Amino acid sequence: MSVEIRAIELNTSPHFKAKVSTDQIMLNVVYATMPLCAFAVFTFGLSAFLLIVTAPLACILTEHFFCRMSGKESTVGDYSALITGILLALTLPPGLPLWMAAVGGFVSIALGKMLFGGLGHNPFNPALVGRAFLQAAFPVAITTWSPSFWPSVWSPDRFLHVLLPTLSLPFMKAETAAGYIHPLSIDAFSGATPLTMMKFEHASTPISNLFFGMSPGSTGETSAFLILLCGAYLVYRGMMDWRIPVGVVSSAFLLSAGFYALSPDKYPPPFFTLCSGGLMLGAVFMASDMVGSPSTPLGVWIYAILIGTITVSIRVLGGLPEGVMYAILLGNALTPLINQYTQPRVYGTYRELRSK
């Protein structure tokens, strides 16, 4: 008499297996940023292209170097270093010297990622770590902006010339803002971003210009419309938690609407808050980082609302015109605490406690 023996596999929870790999998610994020990169090159020309190439290259080489130094197989094939470099470049001024972008890429990977053990262990968004370092190390260069569509929308000149600071030598004094106008003999230009003009001059910018990207700013943050389209692609593919950008944008809108209702002459309208600066880019591509954001349903909303609230508070009440970078990094720092206090109740736990 034969006895059929069936193998039983025993594993600890969780028992769900994702249908997509980390590599596939990262690659799709790269796909999602491509329209932003293309529009950045169209807006700011050759300098933006070189910046978008330099920062990812620095990130990839840094990660490969640290993997080899630690005797591990290189992890650059998971595309995470590539996406870190792209996101870093999109948050930088298009005329930033390339060597500074390379330093930012190195810091993003070395301090923001490899120091904590690599992908999946980094508490902060690596691209924002690099951006924060550049903000502290090179405050003038990181706040020097170049005009968009320079010298005109359809002129090919910006694709043939680089902005003078782009090729500045390492640790040499970068060209001043006046250097931007030198190659094409333009009399003058305003390099202030819409946020800067609103903060210090109370000068508004048409919402349509902000929404469609017809204004100066960081390389990839100028078009809110395009960022929303790219984010919609990731949501459609199921590779981004839609609650995070919705929570960030909604909370920022409501708080800025409250300030605007109190004093319309002093504070910007809510749609200006949403479409200006890096709020949209941060909400879609930075705050939604799977590693640095909470994993509980309630925690996700708390995290998103916190980021939106802090961003508007810094813009309105602080001394800086922008605050989304600090808001996201603070949200990343609080993620473990948010996860700890928003754990869903285990089925049956409440009744069991009452019985005691």
PDB file of N, CA, C and O in Angstrom, residues 175-237:
ATOM      1  N   GLU A 175      31.129  81.842 -12.588  1.00  0.00           N
ATOM      2  CA  GLU A 175      30.709  83.065 -13.253  1.00  0.00           C
ATOM      3  C   GLU A 175      29.479  83.634 -12.558  1.00  0.00           C
ATOM      4  O   GLU A 175      28.647  82.917 -12.024  1.00  0.00           O
ATOM      5  N   THR A 176      29.391  84.946 -12.562  1.00  0.00           N
ATOM      6  CA  THR A 176      28.235  85.593 -11.951  1.00  0.00           C
ATOM      7  C   THR A 176      27.028  85.500 -12.860  1.00  0.00           C
ATOM      8  O   THR A 176      27.118  85.065 -14.014  1.00  0.00           O
ATOM      9  N   ALA A 177      25.893  85.957 -12.336  1.00  0.00           N
ATOM     10  CA  ALA A 177      24.679  85.916 -13.148  1.00  0.00           C
ATOM     11  C   ALA A 177      24.814  86.732 -14.417  1.00  0.00           C
ATOM     12  O   ALA A 177      24.197  86.428 -15.438  1.00  0.00           O
ATOM     13  N   ALA A 178      25.637  87.773 -14.369  1.00  0.00           N
ATOM     14  CA  ALA A 178      25.811  88.591 -15.573  1.00  0.00           C
ATOM     15  C   ALA A 178      26.433  87.792 -16.710  1.00  0.00           C
ATOM     16  O   ALA A 178      26.267  88.118 -17.880  1.00  0.00           O
ATOM     17  N   GLY A 179      27.143  86.718 -16.362  1.00  0.00           N
ATOM     18  CA  GLY A 179      27.763  85.905 -17.388  1.00  0.00           C
ATOM     19  C   GLY A 179      26.768  85.185 -18.275  1.00  0.00           C
ATOM     20  O   GLY A 179      27.089  84.798 -19.397  1.00  0.00           O
ATOM     21  N   TYR A 180      25.547  85.015 -17.781  1.00  0.00           N
ATOM     22  CA  TYR A 180      24.544  84.337 -18.593  1.00  0.00           C
ATOM     23  C   TYR A 180      24.276  85.063 -19.906  1.00  0.00           C
ATOM     24  O   TYR A 180      23.998  84.460 -20.931  1.00  0.00           O
ATOM     25  N   ILE A 181      24.314  86.374 -19.844  1.00  0.00           N
ATOM     26  CA  ILE A 181      23.893  87.126 -21.014  1.00  0.00           C
ATOM     27  C   ILE A 181      25.049  87.406 -21.955  1.00  0.00           C
ATOM     28  O   ILE A 181      24.849  87.956 -23.020  1.00  0.00           O
ATOM     29  N   HIS A 182      26.244  87.022 -21.579  1.00  0.00           N
ATOM     30  CA  HIS A 182      27.420  87.384 -22.366  1.00  0.00           C
ATOM     31  C   HIS A 182      27.414  86.801 -23.784  1.00  0.00           C
ATOM     32  O   HIS A 182      27.605  87.551 -24.751  1.00  0.00           O
ATOM     33  N   PRO A 183      27.194  85.501 -23.980  1.00  0.00           N
ATOM     34  CA  PRO A 183      27.362  84.948 -25.328  1.00  0.00           C
ATOM     35  C   PRO A 183      26.407  85.531 -26.362  1.00  0.00           C
ATOM     36  O   PRO A 183      26.751  85.628 -27.528  1.00  0.00           O
ATOM     37  N   LEU A 184      25.210  85.910 -25.965  1.00  0.00           N
ATOM     38  CA  LEU A 184      24.234  86.340 -26.958  1.00  0.00           C
ATOM     39  C   LEU A 184      23.949  87.827 -26.912  1.00  0.00           C
ATOM     40  O   LEU A 184      23.012  88.297 -27.535  1.00  0.00           O
ATOM     41  N   SER A 185      24.733  88.567 -26.150  1.00  0.00           N
ATOM     42  CA  SER A 185      24.612  90.027 -26.117  1.00  0.00           C
ATOM     43  C   SER A 185      23.213  90.485 -25.737  1.00  0.00           C
ATOM     44  O   SER A 185      22.654  91.415 -26.342  1.00  0.00           O
ATOM     45  N   ILE A 186      22.619  89.829 -24.763  1.00  0.00           N
ATOM     46  CA  ILE A 186      21.327  90.284 -24.253  1.00  0.00           C
ATOM     47  C   ILE A 186      21.584  91.375 -23.224  1.00  0.00           C
ATOM     48  O   ILE A 186      22.521  91.294 -22.424  1.00  0.00           O
ATOM     49  N   ASP A 187      20.779  92.411 -23.242  1.00  0.00           N
ATOM     50  CA  ASP A 187      21.012  93.556 -22.366  1.00  0.00           C
ATOM     51  C   ASP A 187      20.856  93.186 -20.900  1.00  0.00           C
ATOM     52  O   ASP A 187      21.667  93.514 -20.062  1.00  0.00           O
ATOM     53  N   ALA A 188      19.783  92.480 -20.554  1.00  0.00           N
ATOM     54  CA  ALA A 188      19.529  92.158 -19.153  1.00  0.00           C
ATOM     55  C   ALA A 188      18.469  91.064 -19.090  1.00  0.00           C
ATOM     56  O   ALA A 188      17.763  90.793 -20.066  1.00  0.00           O
ATOM     57  N   PHE A 189      18.383  90.437 -17.946  1.00  0.00           N
ATOM     58  CA  PHE A 189      17.320  89.457 -17.743  1.00  0.00           C
ATOM     59  C   PHE A 189      17.074  89.360 -16.249  1.00  0.00           C
ATOM     60  O   PHE A 189      17.907  89.741 -15.414  1.00  0.00           O
ATOM     61  N   SER A 190      15.916  88.842 -15.885  1.00  0.00           N
ATOM     62  CA  SER A 190      15.598  88.612 -14.490  1.00  0.00           C
ATOM     63  C   SER A 190      15.760  87.124 -14.192  1.00  0.00           C
ATOM     64  O   SER A 190      15.063  86.299 -14.769  1.00  0.00           O
ATOM     65  N   GLY A 191      16.693  86.798 -13.322  1.00  0.00           N
ATOM     66  CA  GLY A 191      16.920  85.395 -12.992  1.00  0.00           C
ATOM     67  C   GLY A 191      16.124  84.923 -11.805  1.00  0.00           C
ATOM     68  O   GLY A 191      16.297  83.793 -11.371  1.00  0.00           O
ATOM     69  N   ALA A 192      15.284  85.752 -11.249  1.00  0.00           N
ATOM     70  CA  ALA A 192      14.511  85.364 -10.076  1.00  0.00           C
ATOM     71  C   ALA A 192      13.434  84.363 -10.455  1.00  0.00           C
ATOM     72  O   ALA A 192      12.819  84.460 -11.513  1.00  0.00           O
ATOM     73  N   THR A 193      13.213  83.390  -9.598  1.00  0.00           N
ATOM     74  CA  THR A 193      12.138  82.439  -9.832  1.00  0.00           C
ATOM     75  C   THR A 193      10.820  83.056  -9.376  1.00  0.00           C
ATOM     76  O   THR A 193      10.807  84.034  -8.623  1.00  0.00           O
ATOM     77  N   PRO A 194       9.694  82.503  -9.812  1.00  0.00           N
ATOM     78  CA  PRO A 194       8.402  83.028  -9.349  1.00  0.00           C
ATOM     79  C   PRO A 194       8.279  83.044  -7.834  1.00  0.00           C
ATOM     80  O   PRO A 194       7.702  83.982  -7.263  1.00  0.00           O
ATOM     81  N   LEU A 195       8.820  82.019  -7.167  1.00  0.00           N
ATOM     82  CA  LEU A 195       8.747  81.996  -5.710  1.00  0.00           C
ATOM     83  C   LEU A 195       9.537  83.141  -5.089  1.00  0.00           C
ATOM     84  O   LEU A 195       9.093  83.769  -4.125  1.00  0.00           O
ATOM     85  N   THR A 196      10.718  83.407  -5.642  1.00  0.00           N
ATOM     86  CA  THR A 196      11.546  84.497  -5.122  1.00  0.00           C
ATOM     87  C   THR A 196      10.868  85.840  -5.321  1.00  0.00           C
ATOM     88  O   THR A 196      10.858  86.693  -4.423  1.00  0.00           O
ATOM     89  N   MET A 197      10.308  86.048  -6.502  1.00  0.00           N
ATOM     90  CA  MET A 197       9.626  87.313  -6.763  1.00  0.00           C
ATOM     91  C   MET A 197       8.417  87.494  -5.854  1.00  0.00           C
ATOM     92  O   MET A 197       8.140  88.590  -5.379  1.00  0.00           O
ATOM     93  N   MET A 198       7.704  86.390  -5.589  1.00  0.00           N
ATOM     94  CA  MET A 198       6.549  86.488  -4.700  1.00  0.00           C
ATOM     95  C   MET A 198       6.986  86.732  -3.264  1.00  0.00           C
ATOM     96  O   MET A 198       6.381  87.528  -2.537  1.00  0.00           O
ATOM     97  N   LYS A 199       8.057  86.075  -2.852  1.00  0.00           N
ATOM     98  CA  LYS A 199       8.499  86.169  -1.462  1.00  0.00           C
ATOM     99  C   LYS A 199       9.038  87.556  -1.128  1.00  0.00           C
ATOM    100  O   LYS A 199       8.712  88.121  -0.078  1.00  0.00           O
ATOM    101  N   PHE A 200       9.859  88.101  -2.003  1.00  0.00           N
ATOM    102  CA  PHE A 200      10.572  89.325  -1.660  1.00  0.00           C
ATOM    103  C   PHE A 200      10.042  90.567  -2.372  1.00  0.00           C
ATOM    104  O   PHE A 200      10.377  91.685  -1.989  1.00  0.00           O
ATOM    105  N   GLU A 201       9.280  90.386  -3.443  1.00  0.00           N
ATOM    106  CA  GLU A 201       8.780  91.543  -4.172  1.00  0.00           C
ATOM    107  C   GLU A 201       7.261  91.548  -4.277  1.00  0.00           C
ATOM    108  O   GLU A 201       6.690  92.471  -4.847  1.00  0.00           O
ATOM    109  N   HIS A 202       6.611  90.512  -3.766  1.00  0.00           N
ATOM    110  CA  HIS A 202       5.148  90.371  -3.863  1.00  0.00           C
ATOM    111  C   HIS A 202       4.665  90.508  -5.306  1.00  0.00           C
ATOM    112  O   HIS A 202       3.610  91.068  -5.576  1.00  0.00           O
ATOM    113  N   ALA A 203       5.489  90.011  -6.204  1.00  0.00           N
ATOM    114  CA  ALA A 203       5.142  90.032  -7.626  1.00  0.00           C
ATOM    115  C   ALA A 203       4.688  88.637  -8.050  1.00  0.00           C
ATOM    116  O   ALA A 203       5.429  87.662  -7.888  1.00  0.00           O
ATOM    117  N   SER A 204       3.496  88.553  -8.566  1.00  0.00           N
ATOM    118  CA  SER A 204       2.940  87.253  -8.946  1.00  0.00           C
ATOM    119  C   SER A 204       3.304  86.899 -10.391  1.00  0.00           C
ATOM    120  O   SER A 204       3.703  87.758 -11.177  1.00  0.00           O
ATOM    121  N   THR A 205       3.180  85.633 -10.702  1.00  0.00           N
ATOM    122  CA  THR A 205       3.413  85.124 -12.054  1.00  0.00           C
ATOM    123  C   THR A 205       2.126  84.456 -12.532  1.00  0.00           C
ATOM    124  O   THR A 205       1.470  83.772 -11.739  1.00  0.00           O
ATOM    125  N   PRO A 206       1.744  84.655 -13.778  1.00  0.00           N
ATOM    126  CA  PRO A 206       0.510  84.016 -14.259  1.00  0.00           C
ATOM    127  C   PRO A 206       0.508  82.503 -14.006  1.00  0.00           C
ATOM    128  O   PRO A 206       1.503  81.823 -14.268  1.00  0.00           O
ATOM    129  N   ILE A 207      -0.613  82.008 -13.513  1.00  0.00           N
ATOM    130  CA  ILE A 207      -0.713  80.589 -13.179  1.00  0.00           C
ATOM    131  C   ILE A 207      -0.492  79.721 -14.418  1.00  0.00           C
ATOM    132  O   ILE A 207       0.107  78.646 -14.341  1.00  0.00           O
ATOM    133  N   SER A 208      -0.962  80.195 -15.578  1.00  0.00           N
ATOM    134  CA  SER A 208      -0.785  79.404 -16.799  1.00  0.00           C
ATOM    135  C   SER A 208       0.699  79.205 -17.121  1.00  0.00           C
ATOM    136  O   SER A 208       1.102  78.134 -17.583  1.00  0.00           O
ATOM    137  N   ASN A 209       1.516  80.240 -16.880  1.00  0.00           N
ATOM    138  CA  ASN A 209       2.959  80.106 -17.114  1.00  0.00           C
ATOM    139  C   ASN A 209       3.569  79.064 -16.184  1.00  0.00           C
ATOM    140  O   ASN A 209       4.446  78.290 -16.578  1.00  0.00           O
ATOM    141  N   LEU A 210       3.134  79.074 -14.928  1.00  0.00           N
ATOM    142  CA  LEU A 210       3.651  78.097 -13.970  1.00  0.00           C
ATOM    143  C   LEU A 210       3.167  76.692 -14.315  1.00  0.00           C
ATOM    144  O   LEU A 210       3.918  75.720 -14.201  1.00  0.00           O
ATOM    145  N   PHE A 211       1.935  76.578 -14.711  1.00  0.00           N
ATOM    146  CA  PHE A 211       1.352  75.257 -14.964  1.00  0.00           C
ATOM    147  C   PHE A 211       1.986  74.581 -16.186  1.00  0.00           C
ATOM    148  O   PHE A 211       2.248  73.375 -16.176  1.00  0.00           O
ATOM    149  N   PHE A 212       2.260  75.374 -17.206  1.00  0.00           N
ATOM    150  CA  PHE A 212       2.795  74.780 -18.438  1.00  0.00           C
ATOM    151  C   PHE A 212       4.316  74.937 -18.573  1.00  0.00           C
ATOM    152  O   PHE A 212       4.889  74.516 -19.578  1.00  0.00           O
ATOM    153  N   GLY A 213       4.975  75.545 -17.589  1.00  0.00           N
ATOM    154  CA  GLY A 213       6.433  75.583 -17.600  1.00  0.00           C
ATOM    155  C   GLY A 213       7.045  76.721 -18.355  1.00  0.00           C
ATOM    156  O   GLY A 213       8.143  76.575 -18.909  1.00  0.00           O
ATOM    157  N   MET A 214       6.424  77.864 -18.378  1.00  0.00           N
ATOM    158  CA  MET A 214       6.963  79.030 -19.087  1.00  0.00           C
ATOM    159  C   MET A 214       7.602  80.003 -18.109  1.00  0.00           C
ATOM    160  O   MET A 214       7.425  81.219 -18.198  1.00  0.00           O
ATOM    161  N   SER A 215       8.350  79.483 -17.158  1.00  0.00           N
ATOM    162  CA  SER A 215       8.962  80.336 -16.144  1.00  0.00           C
ATOM    163  C   SER A 215      10.301  79.725 -15.736  1.00  0.00           C
ATOM    164  O   SER A 215      10.529  78.531 -15.916  1.00  0.00           O
ATOM    165  N   PRO A 216      11.218  80.537 -15.158  1.00  0.00           N
ATOM    166  CA  PRO A 216      12.500  79.990 -14.686  1.00  0.00           C
ATOM    167  C   PRO A 216      12.305  79.179 -13.412  1.00  0.00           C
ATOM    168  O   PRO A 216      11.290  79.281 -12.727  1.00  0.00           O
ATOM    169  N   GLY A 217      13.320  78.395 -13.113  1.00  0.00           N
ATOM    170  CA  GLY A 217      13.258  77.548 -11.918  1.00  0.00           C
ATOM    171  C   GLY A 217      14.282  76.445 -12.017  1.00  0.00           C
ATOM    172  O   GLY A 217      15.168  76.467 -12.878  1.00  0.00           O
ATOM    173  N   SER A 218      14.168  75.453 -11.150  1.00  0.00           N
ATOM    174  CA  SER A 218      15.056  74.307 -11.233  1.00  0.00           C
ATOM    175  C   SER A 218      14.809  73.542 -12.528  1.00  0.00           C
ATOM    176  O   SER A 218      13.735  73.661 -13.135  1.00  0.00           O
ATOM    177  N   THR A 219      15.761  72.727 -12.903  1.00  0.00           N
ATOM    178  CA  THR A 219      15.753  72.109 -14.223  1.00  0.00           C
ATOM    179  C   THR A 219      14.454  71.371 -14.546  1.00  0.00           C
ATOM    180  O   THR A 219      13.934  71.474 -15.652  1.00  0.00           O
ATOM    181  N   GLY A 220      13.920  70.633 -13.584  1.00  0.00           N
ATOM    182  CA  GLY A 220      12.750  69.805 -13.891  1.00  0.00           C
ATOM    183  C   GLY A 220      11.491  70.157 -13.157  1.00  0.00           C
ATOM    184  O   GLY A 220      10.543  69.368 -13.146  1.00  0.00           O
ATOM    185  N   GLU A 221      11.424  71.329 -12.543  1.00  0.00           N
ATOM    186  CA  GLU A 221      10.270  71.661 -11.715  1.00  0.00           C
ATOM    187  C   GLU A 221       9.343  72.679 -12.344  1.00  0.00           C
ATOM    188  O   GLU A 221       8.336  73.043 -11.737  1.00  0.00           O
ATOM    189  N   THR A 222       9.637  73.137 -13.551  1.00  0.00           N
ATOM    190  CA  THR A 222       8.915  74.297 -14.068  1.00  0.00           C
ATOM    191  C   THR A 222       7.511  73.976 -14.552  1.00  0.00           C
ATOM    192  O   THR A 222       6.638  74.821 -14.502  1.00  0.00           O
ATOM    193  N   SER A 223       7.265  72.769 -15.034  1.00  0.00           N
ATOM    194  CA  SER A 223       5.949  72.464 -15.602  1.00  0.00           C
ATOM    195  C   SER A 223       5.162  71.547 -14.677  1.00  0.00           C
ATOM    196  O   SER A 223       5.395  70.333 -14.622  1.00  0.00           O
ATOM    197  N   ALA A 224       4.213  72.108 -13.952  1.00  0.00           N
ATOM    198  CA  ALA A 224       3.353  71.292 -13.078  1.00  0.00           C
ATOM    199  C   ALA A 224       2.516  70.324 -13.892  1.00  0.00           C
ATOM    200  O   ALA A 224       2.267  69.185 -13.470  1.00  0.00           O
ATOM    201  N   PHE A 225       2.082  70.755 -15.070  1.00  0.00           N
ATOM    202  CA  PHE A 225       1.249  69.914 -15.935  1.00  0.00           C
ATOM    203  C   PHE A 225       1.985  68.638 -16.326  1.00  0.00           C
ATOM    204  O   PHE A 225       1.456  67.529 -16.226  1.00  0.00           O
ATOM    205  N   LEU A 226       3.239  68.784 -16.718  1.00  0.00           N
ATOM    206  CA  LEU A 226       4.021  67.625 -17.160  1.00  0.00           C
ATOM    207  C   LEU A 226       4.334  66.696 -15.984  1.00  0.00           C
ATOM    208  O   LEU A 226       4.311  65.468 -16.125  1.00  0.00           O
ATOM    209  N   ILE A 227       4.610  67.274 -14.836  1.00  0.00           N
ATOM    210  CA  ILE A 227       4.886  66.455 -13.652  1.00  0.00           C
ATOM    211  C   ILE A 227       3.665  65.626 -13.279  1.00  0.00           C
ATOM    212  O   ILE A 227       3.783  64.444 -12.929  1.00  0.00           O
ATOM    213  N   LEU A 228       2.487  66.232 -13.361  1.00  0.00           N
ATOM    214  CA  LEU A 228       1.263  65.493 -13.041  1.00  0.00           C
ATOM    215  C   LEU A 228       1.043  64.350 -14.036  1.00  0.00           C
ATOM    216  O   LEU A 228       0.607  63.253 -13.649  1.00  0.00           O
ATOM    217  N   LEU A 229       1.335  64.595 -15.303  1.00  0.00           N
ATOM    218  CA  LEU A 229       1.192  63.530 -16.301  1.00  0.00           C
ATOM    219  C   LEU A 229       2.147  62.370 -16.003  1.00  0.00           C
ATOM    220  O   LEU A 229       1.760  61.189 -16.080  1.00  0.00           O
ATOM    221  N   CYS A 230       3.366  62.691 -15.656  1.00  0.00           N
ATOM    222  CA  CYS A 230       4.362  61.648 -15.338  1.00  0.00           C
ATOM    223  C   CYS A 230       3.945  60.884 -14.087  1.00  0.00           C
ATOM    224  O   CYS A 230       4.104  59.655 -14.020  1.00  0.00           O
ATOM    225  N   GLY A 231       3.422  61.604 -13.090  1.00  0.00           N
ATOM    226  CA  GLY A 231       2.947  60.931 -11.889  1.00  0.00           C
ATOM    227  C   GLY A 231       1.751  60.042 -12.178  1.00  0.00           C
ATOM    228  O   GLY A 231       1.632  58.948 -11.615  1.00  0.00           O
ATOM    229  N   ALA A 232       0.875  60.485 -13.077  1.00  0.00           N
ATOM    230  CA  ALA A 232      -0.291  59.676 -13.436  1.00  0.00           C
ATOM    231  C   ALA A 232       0.148  58.360 -14.087  1.00  0.00           C
ATOM    232  O   ALA A 232      -0.499  57.312 -13.900  1.00  0.00           O
ATOM    233  N   TYR A 233       1.230  58.406 -14.834  1.00  0.00           N
ATOM    234  CA  TYR A 233       1.752  57.175 -15.446  1.00  0.00           C
ATOM    235  C   TYR A 233       2.169  56.172 -14.371  1.00  0.00           C
ATOM    236  O   TYR A 233       1.845  54.983 -14.459  1.00  0.00           O
ATOM    237  N   LEU A 234       2.863  56.655 -13.338  1.00  0.00           N
ATOM    238  CA  LEU A 234       3.302  55.749 -12.272  1.00  0.00           C
ATOM    239  C   LEU A 234       2.110  55.208 -11.484  1.00  0.00           C
ATOM    240  O   LEU A 234       2.103  54.040 -11.083  1.00  0.00           O
ATOM    241  N   VAL A 235       1.125  56.051 -11.250  1.00  0.00           N
ATOM    242  CA  VAL A 235      -0.074  55.573 -10.539  1.00  0.00           C
ATOM    243  C   VAL A 235      -0.800  54.532 -11.384  1.00  0.00           C
ATOM    244  O   VAL A 235      -1.247  53.497 -10.877  1.00  0.00           O
ATOM    245  N   TYR A 236      -0.911  54.793 -12.671  1.00  0.00           N
ATOM    246  CA  TYR A 236      -1.571  53.845 -13.583  1.00  0.00           C
ATOM    247  C   TYR A 236      -0.868  52.500 -13.601  1.00  0.00           C
ATOM    248  O   TYR A 236      -1.513  51.447 -13.651  1.00  0.00           O
ATOM    249  N   ARG A 237       0.460  52.533 -13.513  1.00  0.00           N
ATOM    250  CA  ARG A 237       1.223  51.285 -13.508  1.00  0.00           C
ATOM    251  C   ARG A 237       1.277  50.645 -12.120  1.00  0.00           C
ATOM    252  O   ARG A 237       1.876  49.590 -11.945  1.00  0.00           O
TER     253      ARG A 237
END
